[in-house]
CSV table of C-alpha atoms in Angstrom, one decimal:
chain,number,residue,atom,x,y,z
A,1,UNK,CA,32.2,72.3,98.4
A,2,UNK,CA,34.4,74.2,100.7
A,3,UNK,CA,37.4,72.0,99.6
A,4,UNK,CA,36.5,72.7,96.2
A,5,UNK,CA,36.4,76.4,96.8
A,6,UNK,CA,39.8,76.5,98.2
A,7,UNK,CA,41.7,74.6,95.2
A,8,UNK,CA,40.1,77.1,92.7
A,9,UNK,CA,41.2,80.1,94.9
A,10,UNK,CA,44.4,78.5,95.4
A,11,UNK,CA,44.6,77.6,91.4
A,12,UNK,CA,43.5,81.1,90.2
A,13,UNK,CA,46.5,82.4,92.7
A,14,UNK,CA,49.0,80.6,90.9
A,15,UNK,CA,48.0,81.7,88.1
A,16,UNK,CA,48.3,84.8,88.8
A,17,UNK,CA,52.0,84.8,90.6
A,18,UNK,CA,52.8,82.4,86.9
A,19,UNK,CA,51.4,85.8,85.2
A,20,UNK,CA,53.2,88.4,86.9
A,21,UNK,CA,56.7,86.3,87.2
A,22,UNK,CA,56.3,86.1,83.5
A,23,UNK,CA,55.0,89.9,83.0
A,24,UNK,CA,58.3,90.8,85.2
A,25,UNK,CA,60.6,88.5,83.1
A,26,UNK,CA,59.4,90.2,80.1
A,27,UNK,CA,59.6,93.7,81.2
A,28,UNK,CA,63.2,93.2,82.5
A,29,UNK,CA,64.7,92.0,79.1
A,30,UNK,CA,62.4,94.7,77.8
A,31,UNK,CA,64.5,97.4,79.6
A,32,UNK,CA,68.0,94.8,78.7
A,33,UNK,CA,67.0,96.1,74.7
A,34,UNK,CA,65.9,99.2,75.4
A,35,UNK,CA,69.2,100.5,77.2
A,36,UNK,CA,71.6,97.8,75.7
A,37,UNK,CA,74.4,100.5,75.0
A,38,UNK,CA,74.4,101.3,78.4
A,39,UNK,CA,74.5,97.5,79.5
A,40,UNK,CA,77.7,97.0,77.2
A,41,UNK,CA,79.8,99.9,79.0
A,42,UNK,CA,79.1,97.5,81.8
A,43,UNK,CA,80.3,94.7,79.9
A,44,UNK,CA,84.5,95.4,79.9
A,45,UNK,CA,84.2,96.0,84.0
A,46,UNK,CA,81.8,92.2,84.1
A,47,UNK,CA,84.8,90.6,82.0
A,48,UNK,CA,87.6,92.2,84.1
A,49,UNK,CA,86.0,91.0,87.2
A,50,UNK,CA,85.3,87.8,85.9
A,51,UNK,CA,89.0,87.3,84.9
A,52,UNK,CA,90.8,88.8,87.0
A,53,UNK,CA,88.5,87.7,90.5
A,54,UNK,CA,86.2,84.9,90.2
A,55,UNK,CA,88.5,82.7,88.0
A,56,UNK,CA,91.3,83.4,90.6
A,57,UNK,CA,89.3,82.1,92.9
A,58,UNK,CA,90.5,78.6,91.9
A,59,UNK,CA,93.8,78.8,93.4
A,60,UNK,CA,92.3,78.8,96.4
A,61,UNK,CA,92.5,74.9,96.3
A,62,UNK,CA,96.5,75.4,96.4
A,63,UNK,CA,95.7,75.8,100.3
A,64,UNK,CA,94.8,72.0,100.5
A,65,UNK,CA,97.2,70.8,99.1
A,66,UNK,CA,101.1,70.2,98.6
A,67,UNK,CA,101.4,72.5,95.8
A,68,UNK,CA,104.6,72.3,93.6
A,69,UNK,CA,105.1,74.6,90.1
A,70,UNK,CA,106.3,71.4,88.2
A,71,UNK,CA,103.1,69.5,88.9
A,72,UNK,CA,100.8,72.3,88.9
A,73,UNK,CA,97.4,72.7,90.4
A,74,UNK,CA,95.6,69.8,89.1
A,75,UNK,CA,98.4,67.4,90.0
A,76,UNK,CA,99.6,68.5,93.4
A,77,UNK,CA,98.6,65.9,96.2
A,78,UNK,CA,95.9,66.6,98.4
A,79,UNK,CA,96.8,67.6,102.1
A,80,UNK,CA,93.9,68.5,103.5
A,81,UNK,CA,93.5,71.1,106.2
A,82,UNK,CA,97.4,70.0,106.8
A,83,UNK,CA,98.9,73.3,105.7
A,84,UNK,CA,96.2,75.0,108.7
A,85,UNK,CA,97.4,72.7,111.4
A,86,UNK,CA,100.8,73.8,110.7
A,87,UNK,CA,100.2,77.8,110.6
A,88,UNK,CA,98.4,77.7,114.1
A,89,UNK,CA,101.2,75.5,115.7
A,90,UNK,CA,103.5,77.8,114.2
A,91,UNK,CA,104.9,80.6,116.9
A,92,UNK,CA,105.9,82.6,114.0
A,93,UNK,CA,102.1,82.7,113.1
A,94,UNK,CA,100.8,84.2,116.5
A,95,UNK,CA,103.3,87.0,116.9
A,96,UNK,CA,102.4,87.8,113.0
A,97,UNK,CA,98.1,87.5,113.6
A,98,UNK,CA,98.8,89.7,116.6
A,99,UNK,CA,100.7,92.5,115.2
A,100,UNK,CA,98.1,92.5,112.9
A,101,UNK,CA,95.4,92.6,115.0
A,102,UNK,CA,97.1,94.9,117.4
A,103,UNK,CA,98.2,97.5,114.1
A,104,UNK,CA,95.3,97.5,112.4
A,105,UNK,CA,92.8,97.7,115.8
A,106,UNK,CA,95.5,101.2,116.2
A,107,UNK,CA,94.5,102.3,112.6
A,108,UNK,CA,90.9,102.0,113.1
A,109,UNK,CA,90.9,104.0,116.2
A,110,UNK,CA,93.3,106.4,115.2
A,111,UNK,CA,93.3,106.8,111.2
A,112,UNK,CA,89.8,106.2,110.4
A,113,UNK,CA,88.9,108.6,113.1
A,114,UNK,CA,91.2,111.1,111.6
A,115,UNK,CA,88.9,111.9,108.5
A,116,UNK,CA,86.4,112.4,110.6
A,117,UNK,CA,87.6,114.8,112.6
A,118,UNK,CA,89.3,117.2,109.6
A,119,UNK,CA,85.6,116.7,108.3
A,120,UNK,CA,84.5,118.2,111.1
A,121,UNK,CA,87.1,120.8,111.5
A,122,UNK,CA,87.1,121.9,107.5
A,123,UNK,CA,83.1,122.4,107.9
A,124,UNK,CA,84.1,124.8,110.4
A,125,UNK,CA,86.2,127.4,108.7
A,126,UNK,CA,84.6,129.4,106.8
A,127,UNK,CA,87.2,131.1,104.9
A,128,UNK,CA,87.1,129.6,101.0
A,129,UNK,CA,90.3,130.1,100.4
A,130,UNK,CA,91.6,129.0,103.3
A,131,UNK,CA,89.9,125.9,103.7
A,132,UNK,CA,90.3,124.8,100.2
A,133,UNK,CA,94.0,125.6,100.3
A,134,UNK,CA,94.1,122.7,103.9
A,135,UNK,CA,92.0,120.5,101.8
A,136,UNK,CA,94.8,120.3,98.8
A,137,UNK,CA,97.5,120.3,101.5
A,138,UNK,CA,95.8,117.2,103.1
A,139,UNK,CA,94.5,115.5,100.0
A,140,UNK,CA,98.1,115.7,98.3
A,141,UNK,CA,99.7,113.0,100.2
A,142,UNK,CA,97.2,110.4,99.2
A,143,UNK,CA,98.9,110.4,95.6
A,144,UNK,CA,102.3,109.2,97.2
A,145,UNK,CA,102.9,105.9,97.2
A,146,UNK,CA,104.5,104.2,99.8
A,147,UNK,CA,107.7,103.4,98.5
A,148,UNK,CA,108.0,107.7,98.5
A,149,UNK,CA,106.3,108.3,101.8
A,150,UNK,CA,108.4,105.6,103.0
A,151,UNK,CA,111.3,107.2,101.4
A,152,UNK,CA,110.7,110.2,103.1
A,153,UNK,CA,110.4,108.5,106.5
A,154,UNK,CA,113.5,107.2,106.3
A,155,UNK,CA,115.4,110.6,105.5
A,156,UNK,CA,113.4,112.3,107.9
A,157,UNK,CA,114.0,109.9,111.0
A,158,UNK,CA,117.7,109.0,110.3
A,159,UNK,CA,119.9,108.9,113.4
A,160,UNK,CA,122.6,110.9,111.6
A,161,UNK,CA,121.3,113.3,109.1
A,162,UNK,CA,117.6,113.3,109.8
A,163,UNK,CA,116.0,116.4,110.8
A,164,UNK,CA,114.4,114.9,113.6
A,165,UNK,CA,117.3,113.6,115.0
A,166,UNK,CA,119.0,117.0,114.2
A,167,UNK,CA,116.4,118.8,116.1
A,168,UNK,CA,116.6,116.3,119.5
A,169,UNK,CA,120.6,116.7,118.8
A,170,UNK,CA,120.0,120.6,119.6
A,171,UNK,CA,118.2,120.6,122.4
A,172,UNK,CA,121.1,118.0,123.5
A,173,UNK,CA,119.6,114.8,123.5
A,174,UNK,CA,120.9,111.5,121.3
A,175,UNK,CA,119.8,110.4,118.4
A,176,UNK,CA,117.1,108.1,118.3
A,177,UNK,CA,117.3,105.3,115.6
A,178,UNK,CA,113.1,105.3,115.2
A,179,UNK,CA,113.0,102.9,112.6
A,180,UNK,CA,115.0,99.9,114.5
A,181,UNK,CA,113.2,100.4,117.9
A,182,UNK,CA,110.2,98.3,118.6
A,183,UNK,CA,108.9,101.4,121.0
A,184,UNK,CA,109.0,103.4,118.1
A,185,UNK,CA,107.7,102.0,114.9
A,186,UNK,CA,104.0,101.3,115.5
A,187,UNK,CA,103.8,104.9,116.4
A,188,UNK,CA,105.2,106.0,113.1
A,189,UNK,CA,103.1,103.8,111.5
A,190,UNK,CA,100.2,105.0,112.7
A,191,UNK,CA,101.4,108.8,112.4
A,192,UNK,CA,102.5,108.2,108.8
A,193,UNK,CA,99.1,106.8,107.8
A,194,UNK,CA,97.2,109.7,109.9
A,195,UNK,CA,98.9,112.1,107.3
A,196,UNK,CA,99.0,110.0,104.6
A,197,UNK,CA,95.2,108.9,104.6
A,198,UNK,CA,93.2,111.8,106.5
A,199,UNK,CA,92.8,114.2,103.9
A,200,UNK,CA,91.5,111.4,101.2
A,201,UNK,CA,89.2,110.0,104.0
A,202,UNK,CA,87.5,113.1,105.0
A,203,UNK,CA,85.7,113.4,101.2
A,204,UNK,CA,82.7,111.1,101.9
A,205,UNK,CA,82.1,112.8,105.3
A,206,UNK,CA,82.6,116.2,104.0
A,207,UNK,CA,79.9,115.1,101.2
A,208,UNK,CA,78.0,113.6,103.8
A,209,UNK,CA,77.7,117.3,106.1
A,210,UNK,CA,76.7,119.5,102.7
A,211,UNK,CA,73.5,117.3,102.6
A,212,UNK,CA,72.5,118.3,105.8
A,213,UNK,CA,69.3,121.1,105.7
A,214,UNK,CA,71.3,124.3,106.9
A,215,UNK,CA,68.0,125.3,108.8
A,216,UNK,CA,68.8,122.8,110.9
A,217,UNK,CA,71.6,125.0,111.9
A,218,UNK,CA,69.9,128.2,111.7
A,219,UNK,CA,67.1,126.6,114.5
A,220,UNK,CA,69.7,126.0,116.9
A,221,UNK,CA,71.6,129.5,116.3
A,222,UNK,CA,68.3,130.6,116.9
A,223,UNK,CA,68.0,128.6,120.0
A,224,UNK,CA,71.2,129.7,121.4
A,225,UNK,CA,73.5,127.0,120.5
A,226,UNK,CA,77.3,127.3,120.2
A,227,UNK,CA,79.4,125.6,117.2
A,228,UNK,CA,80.6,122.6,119.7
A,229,UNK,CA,77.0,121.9,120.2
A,230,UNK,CA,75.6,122.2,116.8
A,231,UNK,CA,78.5,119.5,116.3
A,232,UNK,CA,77.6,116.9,118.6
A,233,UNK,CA,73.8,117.5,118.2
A,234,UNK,CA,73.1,117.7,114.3
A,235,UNK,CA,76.2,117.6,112.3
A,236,UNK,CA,77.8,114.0,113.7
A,237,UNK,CA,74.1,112.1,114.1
A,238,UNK,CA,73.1,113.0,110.9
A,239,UNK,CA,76.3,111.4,109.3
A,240,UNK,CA,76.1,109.2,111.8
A,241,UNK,CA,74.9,106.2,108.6
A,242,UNK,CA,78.1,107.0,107.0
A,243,UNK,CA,80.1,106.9,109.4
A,244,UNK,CA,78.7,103.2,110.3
A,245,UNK,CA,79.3,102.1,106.4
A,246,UNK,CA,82.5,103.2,105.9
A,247,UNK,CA,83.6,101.8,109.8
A,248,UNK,CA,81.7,98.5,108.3
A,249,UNK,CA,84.5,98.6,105.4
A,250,UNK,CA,87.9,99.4,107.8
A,251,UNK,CA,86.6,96.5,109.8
A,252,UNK,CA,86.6,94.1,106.7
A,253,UNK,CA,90.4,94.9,106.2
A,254,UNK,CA,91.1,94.7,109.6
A,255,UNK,CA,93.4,91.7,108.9
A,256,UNK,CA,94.9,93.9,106.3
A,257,UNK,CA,97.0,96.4,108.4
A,258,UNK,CA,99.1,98.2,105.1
A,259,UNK,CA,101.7,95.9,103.5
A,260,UNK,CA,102.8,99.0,101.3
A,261,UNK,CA,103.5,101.2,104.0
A,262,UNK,CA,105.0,98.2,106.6
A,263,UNK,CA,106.6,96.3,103.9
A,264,UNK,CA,109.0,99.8,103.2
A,265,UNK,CA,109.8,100.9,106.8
A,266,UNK,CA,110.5,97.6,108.5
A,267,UNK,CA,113.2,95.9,108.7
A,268,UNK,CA,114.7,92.6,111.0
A,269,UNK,CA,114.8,94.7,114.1
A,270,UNK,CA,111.5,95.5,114.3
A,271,UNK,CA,109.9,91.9,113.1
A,272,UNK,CA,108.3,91.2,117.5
A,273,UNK,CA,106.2,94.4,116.6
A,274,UNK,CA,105.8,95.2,112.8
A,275,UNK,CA,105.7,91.6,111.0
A,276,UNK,CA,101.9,91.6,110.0
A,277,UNK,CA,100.1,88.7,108.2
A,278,UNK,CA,100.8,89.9,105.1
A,279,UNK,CA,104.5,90.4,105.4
A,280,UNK,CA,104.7,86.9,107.0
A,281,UNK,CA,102.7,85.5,103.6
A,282,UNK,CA,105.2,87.6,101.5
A,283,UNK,CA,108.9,86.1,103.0
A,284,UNK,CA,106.8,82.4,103.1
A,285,UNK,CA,105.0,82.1,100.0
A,286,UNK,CA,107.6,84.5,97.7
A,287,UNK,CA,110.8,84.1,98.9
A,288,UNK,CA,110.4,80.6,100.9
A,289,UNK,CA,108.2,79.2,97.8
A,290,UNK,CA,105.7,77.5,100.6
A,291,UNK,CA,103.3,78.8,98.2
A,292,UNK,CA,100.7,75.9,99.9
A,293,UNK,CA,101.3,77.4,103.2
A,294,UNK,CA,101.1,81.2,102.2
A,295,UNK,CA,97.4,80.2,100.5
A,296,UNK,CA,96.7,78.5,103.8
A,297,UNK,CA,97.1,81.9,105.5
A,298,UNK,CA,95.9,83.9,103.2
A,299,UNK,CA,92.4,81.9,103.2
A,300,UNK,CA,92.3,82.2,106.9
A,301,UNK,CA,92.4,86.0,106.7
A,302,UNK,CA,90.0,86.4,104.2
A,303,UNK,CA,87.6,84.3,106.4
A,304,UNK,CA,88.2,86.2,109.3
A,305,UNK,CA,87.7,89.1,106.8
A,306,UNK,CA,84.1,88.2,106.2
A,307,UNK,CA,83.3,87.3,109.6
A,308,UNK,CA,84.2,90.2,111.3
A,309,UNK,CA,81.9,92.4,108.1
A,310,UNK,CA,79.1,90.2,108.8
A,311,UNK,CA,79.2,90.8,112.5
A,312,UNK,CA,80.0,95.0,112.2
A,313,UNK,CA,76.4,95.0,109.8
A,314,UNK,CA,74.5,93.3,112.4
A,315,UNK,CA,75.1,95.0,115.1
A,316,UNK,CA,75.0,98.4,113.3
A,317,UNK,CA,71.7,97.1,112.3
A,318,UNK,CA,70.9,96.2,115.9
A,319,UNK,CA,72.3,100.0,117.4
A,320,UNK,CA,69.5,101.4,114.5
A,321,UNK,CA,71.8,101.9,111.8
A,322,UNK,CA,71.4,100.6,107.9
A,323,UNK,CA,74.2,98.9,107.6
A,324,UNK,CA,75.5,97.9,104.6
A,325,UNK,CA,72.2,95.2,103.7
């Protein structure tokens, strides 16, 4: 009797889950009509990423095998992980995944950081017209490509007529070529980034500190507590979410150290130091046509990409944080 008890409870539950799956089905392409406009402003971006990112995603294959234009895709031999063997044996491959590693680890200490800290410094000042007149200063160079920045660089560091070199010239030093000195790049790198990048990154975070509830402030005024203090004890933990995301991000391109920006300052000199993965892929794949071999390294990276963002979300999750999922 029992048993028989059980089944009908067990039955009638089914039922009910049937119902409400059905019920939930029905009410979701109940709201698909009701708002279909706005569903087809979504429908250009769905085709675009369809196109342009998931069908891509077929060439991957070229990675396997012993790709060739003439034969195409479909009719290239298989290799296997052949092409993977290769680019770890390769010595040209180590110095590149470790100037990568080593450019981009800079970057995230030093540029990421940087937003942060004008953030923090522009919530500061509370002169309007002051503070909006740094944050179009700092923004502007975010609208430069690279090929100008780079431009720029290259006028401004030149061993004859650049007005660094100028300025070390008059206090009776020599010029320092800065460009073809392996001491010297990654530091203009990262410098060059700092004030190319800073003033776009600190947005979110300065987005992030006008949510905060200014009584917040007031109660520690009230309690005697100085700017530096009101800093460190409101303003960065309750930001603190943001500043785990977007750190969740910079660690997903972290095998990305900026081929725009290394790609126009470099040069043959400076290869033991500034050579990055994505360089490396450029001269093998482009100009060597080892297109197999560039996909080989390219796939690696992207692993290593996902990896490392799966890790970063865990243990922000772990340290109390929300993390991205």
């Amino acid at each position: 009797m029992e048993k028989a008890d059980m089944d009908l409870d067990l039955l009638s539950t089914d039922r009910v889950s049937r119902s409400k799956g059905r019920s939930d089905s029905s009410s979701l392409w109940k709201a698909c009509v009701k708002n279909k406009t706005l569903y087809l402003f979504l429908l250009p971006a769905i085709i675009w990423y369809i196109v342009f990112y998931y069908v891509p995603m077929y060439g991957i294959t070229i990675a396997f095998k012993d790709f060739t234009i003439d034969k195409g895709i479909l009719g290239s031999p298989w290799v296997g992980m052949e092409h993977f063997k290769t680019m770890w044996n390769s010595p040209e491959f180590t110095r590149v995944l470790r100037n990568t590693l080593v450019i981009s680890g800079l970057k995230l200490l030093f540029v990421y950081t940087s937003g942060i800290v004008l953030a923090l410094a522009l919530n500061e000042i509370f002169h309007e017209k002051f503070k909006k007149l740094v944050q179009s200063v700092t923004y502007l160079p975010h609208f430069l490509s690279w090929v100008i920045i780079g431009s720029i660089m290259v006028e401004l560091l030149s061993p004859s007529s650049g007005l660094i070199n100028k300025i070390i010239m008059l206090f009776g030093g020599n010029p320092i070529y800065f460009l073809a000195e392996e001491k010297w790049f990654v530091p203009i790198l990262i410098l060059s980034d700092i004030w190319q990048s800073c003033g776009w990154g600190s947005i979110i975070y300065l987005a992030a500190i006008a949510s905060i509830d200014q009584q917040l402030y007031e109660a520690a005024t009230m309690d005697g507590a100085g700017r530096l203090r009101k800093m460190i004890s409101i303003t960065l933990p309750s930001i603190a979410n943001v500043i785990v995301i977007m750190m969740i991000f910079n660690i997903g391109y972290i095998m990305n150290s900026g081929f725009d920006q290394i790609f126009n300052l470099y040069n043959p000199r400076v290869y033991e130091v500034g050579d990055i993965l994505d360089t490396y892929v450029y001269r093998v794949g482009l100009v060597q046509m080892n297109y197999s071999f560039s996909a080989a390294v390219g796939v690696f990276k992207n692993v290593i990409g996902l990896v490392l963002v799966l890790l970063a979300n865990r243990l922000a999750r772990r340290f109390g944080q929300k993390g991205l999922w």
